[in-house]
């Protein structure tokens, strides 16, 4: 696989299909600025049931004027096409979570090959990398941007992005798109949003504004970013695989919503059986804000249900 963005004409937009291998390919949108400059790489659809970022990339790409740009936008609106066409978070082919297998392998499973091709051909070219996620079909998350707490470049980009909520992460687990970027010393951001299989107009607007603000932040577009006032500064690892999990299958009756402030011990929800008997009750493990809540009420043992997050300095 060889992909040479520098061979495409400047001052134009290019809609491309990049072969990862004989079986799989990536849709690539390349806006080549009239003059050289930094490259913002943006991706969505790493999880196949998250749609806000897909639409944000399509709309921003349509609205950009490459003749005004000094540098490029290199975007992949749907990284995980197999999962996207099944509307699933995980790959229907190999069951993998694509956001846990980076940097991937050239001769591995389909997800590992996708990760490898996407990482080497696309992420590796970034001056700044943005991965657009959301709560997906099953989860609700705040509309927010996350950054590496120890990297001032990431924090500055998060401040410029223009989300109401920003989330600093002191540690980063391996396997993610953003951990691959970090391994190359590329500053990164990711987003979350309400999800639930829908595209809320406010979340779409937040992501579109964020992409454009990052182009201003990198000086690919002239003029300063127009960030929004930040309402919440969250802090912590925020691994959605951690947090409060279901011990068995059942029907979830929540008593909180995303971004609600809770105190330690407060009811988060109850799991009932089909006769309505309470099987499990969930309580906040600490004071904080609800940073993730299961929205799909049918749950199975091991599903993550809630994550309570602290605000910076809390
Ligand atoms: Zn995701």
Short mmCIF file of C-alpha atoms and ligand atoms in Angstrom, two decimals:
data_model
loop_
_atom_site.label_atom_id
_atom_site.label_comp_id
_atom_site.label_asym_id
_atom_site.label_seq_id
_atom_site.Cartn_x
_atom_site.Cartn_y
_atom_site.Cartn_z
CA UNK A 1 0.00 0.00 0.00
CA UNK A 2 1.48 3.30 -0.98
CA UNK A 3 -0.36 6.54 -0.44
CA UNK A 4 1.31 9.82 -1.31
CA UNK A 5 -0.97 12.75 -0.43
CA UNK A 6 1.75 15.12 -1.61
CA UNK A 7 1.16 13.92 -5.19
CA UNK A 8 -2.36 15.37 -5.27
CA UNK A 9 -2.94 18.85 -6.67
CA UNK A 10 -2.85 21.78 -4.22
CA UNK A 11 -5.84 24.09 -3.90
CA UNK A 12 -8.26 21.23 -4.60
CA UNK A 13 -10.36 18.66 -2.76
CA UNK A 14 -9.89 14.98 -3.49
CA UNK A 15 -12.25 12.07 -2.65
CA UNK A 16 -10.16 8.90 -2.59
CA UNK A 17 -10.34 5.21 -1.83
CA UNK A 18 -7.21 3.82 -0.19
CA UNK A 19 -6.67 0.05 -0.41
CA UNK A 20 -5.46 -1.39 2.92
CA UNK A 21 -5.02 -4.84 1.37
CA UNK A 22 -6.86 -7.10 -1.07
CA UNK A 23 -9.98 -7.22 1.13
CA UNK A 24 -10.37 -3.83 2.75
CA UNK A 25 -10.09 -0.16 1.91
CA UNK A 26 -10.58 3.25 3.51
CA UNK A 27 -12.56 6.25 2.23
CA UNK A 28 -10.21 9.26 2.31
CA UNK A 29 -11.07 12.93 1.95
CA UNK A 30 -8.09 15.17 1.24
CA UNK A 31 -8.37 18.96 1.12
CA UNK A 32 -5.00 20.15 -0.18
CA UNK A 33 -4.34 23.73 0.81
CA UNK A 34 -3.13 26.18 -1.82
CA UNK A 35 0.18 26.43 0.03
CA UNK A 36 2.07 23.92 2.21
CA UNK A 37 1.52 23.77 5.96
CA UNK A 38 0.47 21.49 8.82
CA UNK A 39 -1.78 18.47 8.28
CA UNK A 40 -4.87 17.98 10.43
CA UNK A 41 -5.87 14.32 10.35
CA UNK A 42 -9.46 13.65 11.41
CA UNK A 43 -11.20 10.30 11.62
CA UNK A 44 -14.61 8.91 12.58
CA UNK A 45 -16.29 5.55 12.52
CA UNK A 46 -13.57 3.65 14.38
CA UNK A 47 -16.60 2.25 16.21
CA UNK A 48 -19.29 1.39 13.71
CA UNK A 49 -22.27 2.77 15.67
CA UNK A 50 -21.04 6.35 16.16
CA UNK A 51 -22.34 8.79 13.55
CA UNK A 52 -21.81 12.40 14.66
CA UNK A 53 -18.20 12.52 13.50
CA UNK A 54 -18.99 10.91 10.15
CA UNK A 55 -21.42 13.66 9.30
CA UNK A 56 -19.19 16.40 10.75
CA UNK A 57 -16.33 15.34 8.47
CA UNK A 58 -18.59 15.24 5.39
CA UNK A 59 -20.03 18.70 6.11
CA UNK A 60 -16.74 20.40 6.98
CA UNK A 61 -15.09 18.90 3.91
CA UNK A 62 -17.91 20.20 1.70
CA UNK A 63 -17.67 23.68 3.23
CA UNK A 64 -13.87 24.09 3.14
CA UNK A 65 -12.24 26.27 0.51
CA UNK A 66 -8.76 24.78 -0.09
CA UNK A 67 -7.67 27.99 -1.80
CA UNK A 68 -7.81 29.65 1.66
CA UNK A 69 -5.79 26.89 3.31
CA UNK A 70 -2.06 26.68 4.08
CA UNK A 71 -1.80 22.98 4.82
CA UNK A 72 -4.14 20.04 4.51
CA UNK A 73 -7.13 18.31 6.02
CA UNK A 74 -6.73 14.55 5.65
CA UNK A 75 -9.88 12.79 6.87
CA UNK A 76 -11.28 9.27 7.03
CA UNK A 77 -15.03 9.51 7.73
CA UNK A 78 -15.52 5.77 8.30
CA UNK A 79 -12.46 3.84 9.48
CA UNK A 80 -14.27 0.63 10.39
CA UNK A 81 -16.53 -0.05 7.41
CA UNK A 82 -17.36 -3.66 8.40
CA UNK A 83 -18.71 -2.49 11.78
CA UNK A 84 -20.32 0.61 10.22
CA UNK A 85 -22.43 -1.46 7.80
CA UNK A 86 -23.60 -3.60 10.73
CA UNK A 87 -24.18 -0.58 13.03
CA UNK A 88 -22.04 -2.28 15.68
CA UNK A 89 -19.31 -1.02 18.00
CA UNK A 90 -17.25 -4.18 17.49
CA UNK A 91 -16.16 -5.79 14.24
CA UNK A 92 -18.72 -8.29 12.93
CA UNK A 93 -15.84 -10.11 11.23
CA UNK A 94 -13.44 -10.84 14.10
CA UNK A 95 -15.27 -9.48 17.17
CA UNK A 96 -12.46 -7.01 17.93
CA UNK A 97 -12.78 -3.50 19.29
CA UNK A 98 -10.78 -1.60 16.65
CA UNK A 99 -9.84 1.01 19.27
CA UNK A 100 -7.95 -1.64 21.25
CA UNK A 101 -5.78 -3.24 18.53
CA UNK A 102 -3.55 -0.35 17.37
CA UNK A 103 -0.87 -0.27 15.98
CA UNK A 104 -2.27 -3.39 14.32
CA UNK A 105 -0.46 -5.94 12.17
CA UNK A 106 -0.02 -6.13 8.39
CA UNK A 107 -0.85 -9.85 8.35
CA UNK A 108 -3.23 -10.07 11.32
CA UNK A 109 -6.99 -10.25 11.69
CA UNK A 110 -9.11 -7.89 9.60
CA UNK A 111 -9.26 -5.37 12.47
CA UNK A 112 -5.49 -5.59 12.97
CA UNK A 113 -4.90 -5.04 9.25
CA UNK A 114 -7.29 -2.08 9.18
CA UNK A 115 -5.54 -0.58 12.20
CA UNK A 116 -2.13 -1.07 10.62
CA UNK A 117 -3.13 0.44 7.27
CA UNK A 118 -4.94 3.39 8.83
CA UNK A 119 -2.14 4.08 11.31
CA UNK A 120 0.73 3.95 8.80
CA UNK A 121 -0.94 5.64 5.83
CA UNK A 122 -3.04 8.26 7.61
CA UNK A 123 -2.34 8.91 11.32
CA UNK A 124 1.44 8.93 10.80
CA UNK A 125 1.06 12.00 8.53
CA UNK A 126 -0.63 14.16 11.16
CA UNK A 127 0.66 17.39 12.64
CA UNK A 128 -2.37 16.99 14.96
CA UNK A 129 -4.69 13.99 15.10
CA UNK A 130 -8.40 14.14 15.98
CA UNK A 131 -10.46 10.97 16.45
CA UNK A 132 -14.22 11.60 16.57
CA UNK A 133 -16.12 9.19 18.83
CA UNK A 134 -19.47 9.28 20.61
CA UNK A 135 -21.53 7.16 22.97
CA UNK A 136 -22.61 4.88 20.13
CA UNK A 137 -25.91 3.04 20.24
CA UNK A 138 -25.56 1.73 23.79
CA UNK A 139 -24.02 4.63 25.75
CA UNK A 140 -24.48 8.30 26.46
CA UNK A 141 -21.44 10.52 26.96
CA UNK A 142 -20.97 14.27 27.37
CA UNK A 143 -20.31 16.24 24.20
CA UNK A 144 -16.63 16.80 24.91
CA UNK A 145 -13.06 16.74 23.74
CA UNK A 146 -10.38 14.67 25.48
CA UNK A 147 -6.65 15.36 25.58
CA UNK A 148 -3.35 14.12 27.05
CA UNK A 149 -2.91 15.94 30.35
CA UNK A 150 0.89 15.82 30.22
CA UNK A 151 1.14 17.26 26.69
CA UNK A 152 0.76 21.07 26.57
CA UNK A 153 0.16 20.83 22.81
CA UNK A 154 -2.89 18.63 23.46
CA UNK A 155 -4.28 20.88 26.15
CA UNK A 156 -3.87 23.98 23.98
CA UNK A 157 -5.66 22.24 21.12
CA UNK A 158 -8.45 21.11 23.48
CA UNK A 159 -8.89 24.70 24.71
CA UNK A 160 -9.12 25.88 21.09
CA UNK A 161 -11.54 23.15 20.02
CA UNK A 162 -14.64 24.84 21.41
CA UNK A 163 -16.40 22.10 23.39
CA UNK A 164 -18.30 22.86 26.62
CA UNK A 165 -16.54 19.96 28.32
CA UNK A 166 -12.85 19.05 28.11
CA UNK A 167 -11.34 15.97 29.73
CA UNK A 168 -7.66 15.63 30.61
CA UNK A 169 -6.21 12.12 30.77
CA UNK A 170 -3.06 11.59 32.85
CA UNK A 171 -2.61 8.06 31.43
CA UNK A 172 -3.45 6.41 28.16
CA UNK A 173 -3.94 2.69 27.65
CA UNK A 174 -2.34 1.07 24.61
CA UNK A 175 -4.28 -0.09 21.56
CA UNK A 176 -6.08 3.10 20.67
CA UNK A 177 -5.73 5.27 17.58
CA UNK A 178 -4.57 8.05 19.87
CA UNK A 179 -2.01 5.82 21.60
CA UNK A 180 -0.50 5.14 18.19
CA UNK A 181 -0.37 8.89 17.55
CA UNK A 182 1.25 9.40 20.96
CA UNK A 183 3.88 6.74 20.12
CA UNK A 184 4.95 8.97 17.20
CA UNK A 185 4.89 12.10 19.41
CA UNK A 186 1.90 13.41 17.41
CA UNK A 187 -0.43 15.54 19.59
CA UNK A 188 -3.96 14.15 19.65
CA UNK A 189 -7.53 14.83 20.68
CA UNK A 190 -10.65 12.72 20.65
CA UNK A 191 -14.30 13.56 21.12
CA UNK A 192 -17.32 11.98 22.70
CA UNK A 193 -20.97 12.96 22.25
CA UNK A 194 -24.47 11.92 23.28
CA UNK A 195 -24.57 8.99 20.87
CA UNK A 196 -27.50 6.58 21.28
CA UNK A 197 -27.46 5.96 17.53
CA UNK A 198 -28.55 9.53 16.77
CA UNK A 199 -26.91 12.75 15.64
CA UNK A 200 -27.94 15.54 17.99
CA UNK A 201 -27.69 18.90 16.14
CA UNK A 202 -25.76 20.48 19.02
CA UNK A 203 -23.20 17.67 18.98
CA UNK A 204 -22.82 17.90 15.21
CA UNK A 205 -22.28 21.65 15.55
CA UNK A 206 -19.71 21.10 18.31
CA UNK A 207 -17.71 18.67 16.18
CA UNK A 208 -17.86 20.83 13.05
CA UNK A 209 -16.80 23.91 15.01
CA UNK A 210 -14.03 21.84 16.58
CA UNK A 211 -12.55 20.69 13.29
CA UNK A 212 -12.61 24.22 11.89
CA UNK A 213 -11.18 25.65 15.12
CA UNK A 214 -8.30 23.16 14.95
CA UNK A 215 -7.59 24.28 11.36
CA UNK A 216 -7.37 27.85 12.70
CA UNK A 217 -5.32 26.69 15.70
CA UNK A 218 -2.80 25.05 13.32
CA UNK A 219 -2.90 28.17 11.10
CA UNK A 220 -4.08 26.07 8.17
CA UNK A 221 -6.97 28.55 8.02
CA UNK A 222 -6.32 32.27 8.61
CA UNK A 223 -7.55 33.93 11.78
CA UNK A 224 -7.91 32.69 15.36
CA UNK A 225 -10.17 29.87 16.59
CA UNK A 226 -13.48 30.84 18.21
CA UNK A 227 -13.63 28.61 21.28
CA UNK A 228 -16.73 28.39 23.49
CA UNK A 229 -16.64 28.96 27.25
CA UNK A 230 -15.64 25.72 28.99
CA UNK A 231 -18.30 24.55 31.48
CA UNK A 232 -16.56 21.49 32.90
CA UNK A 233 -12.94 20.44 33.04
CA UNK A 234 -12.92 16.72 33.73
CA UNK A 235 -9.86 14.86 34.93
CA UNK A 236 -8.90 11.20 35.08
CA UNK A 237 -8.22 8.13 33.02
CA UNK A 238 -11.81 7.70 31.89
CA UNK A 239 -11.45 4.18 30.56
CA UNK A 240 -15.02 3.28 29.64
CA UNK A 241 -14.15 -0.40 30.12
CA UNK A 242 -13.65 0.37 33.82
CA UNK A 243 -16.31 1.93 36.02
CA UNK A 244 -19.54 0.32 37.24
CA UNK A 245 -20.35 -2.90 35.37
CA UNK A 246 -23.37 -5.20 35.23
CA UNK A 247 -22.86 -8.42 37.17
CA UNK A 248 -25.66 -10.17 35.29
CA UNK A 249 -28.18 -9.66 32.50
CA UNK A 250 -31.31 -7.60 33.04
CA UNK A 251 -33.21 -4.39 32.36
CA UNK A 252 -31.53 -1.18 33.52
CA UNK A 253 -33.54 1.54 35.27
CA UNK A 254 -31.22 4.54 35.64
CA UNK A 255 -31.66 7.27 38.23
CA UNK A 256 -29.06 9.67 36.79
CA UNK A 257 -28.24 11.34 33.51
CA UNK A 258 -24.95 12.21 31.83
CA UNK A 259 -23.08 15.15 33.45
CA UNK A 260 -25.28 15.03 36.57
CA UNK A 261 -23.33 15.75 39.78
CA UNK A 262 -23.51 12.83 42.21
CA UNK A 263 -22.17 12.15 45.69
CA UNK A 264 -20.52 8.92 46.83
CA UNK A 265 -23.17 6.27 47.51
CA UNK A 266 -25.90 7.99 45.50
CA UNK A 267 -28.15 5.73 43.42
CA UNK A 268 -27.01 5.43 39.80
CA UNK A 269 -29.56 2.81 38.76
CA UNK A 270 -31.11 -0.59 39.36
CA UNK A 271 -31.10 -3.75 37.29
CA UNK A 272 -34.36 -5.71 37.31
CA UNK A 273 -35.50 -9.03 35.89
CA UNK A 274 -38.54 -9.40 33.66
CA UNK A 275 -40.81 -9.65 36.70
CA UNK A 276 -39.39 -6.33 37.88
CA UNK A 277 -37.46 -7.78 40.82
CA UNK A 278 -34.31 -5.85 41.66
CA UNK A 279 -31.27 -7.93 40.75
CA UNK A 280 -28.57 -5.33 41.43
CA UNK A 281 -28.37 -1.74 42.59
CA UNK A 282 -25.58 0.61 41.50
CA UNK A 283 -24.14 3.45 43.55
CA UNK A 284 -21.66 6.20 42.84
CA UNK A 285 -18.20 5.02 43.99
CA UNK A 286 -17.10 8.64 44.58
CA UNK A 287 -18.24 12.23 44.31
CA UNK A 288 -18.14 13.53 40.76
CA UNK A 289 -20.01 13.91 37.49
CA UNK A 290 -21.63 11.12 35.52
CA UNK A 291 -19.20 10.82 32.60
CA UNK A 292 -20.81 7.80 30.97
CA UNK A 293 -24.19 6.16 31.34
CA UNK A 294 -25.64 3.17 29.58
CA UNK A 295 -28.58 4.34 27.45
CA UNK A 296 -29.64 1.01 25.95
CA UNK A 297 -31.56 -0.50 28.89
CA UNK A 298 -31.07 -4.17 27.96
CA UNK A 299 -27.75 -5.20 29.47
CA UNK A 300 -25.65 -8.34 29.77
CA UNK A 301 -23.19 -9.41 32.43
CA UNK A 302 -19.96 -7.44 32.08
CA UNK A 303 -21.45 -4.48 30.23
CA UNK A 304 -20.14 -1.11 31.46
CA UNK A 305 -23.01 0.94 32.90
CA UNK A 306 -21.67 4.09 34.57
CA UNK A 307 -18.48 6.04 34.99
CA UNK A 308 -18.23 8.75 37.62
CA UNK A 309 -15.57 11.34 36.77
CA UNK A 310 -13.91 14.05 38.84
CA UNK A 311 -13.51 17.66 37.80
CA UNK A 312 -10.00 19.10 37.64
CA UNK A 313 -8.85 20.01 41.15
CA UNK A 314 -11.72 18.10 42.80
ZN1 LIG B 1 -16.03 5.13 19.97
#
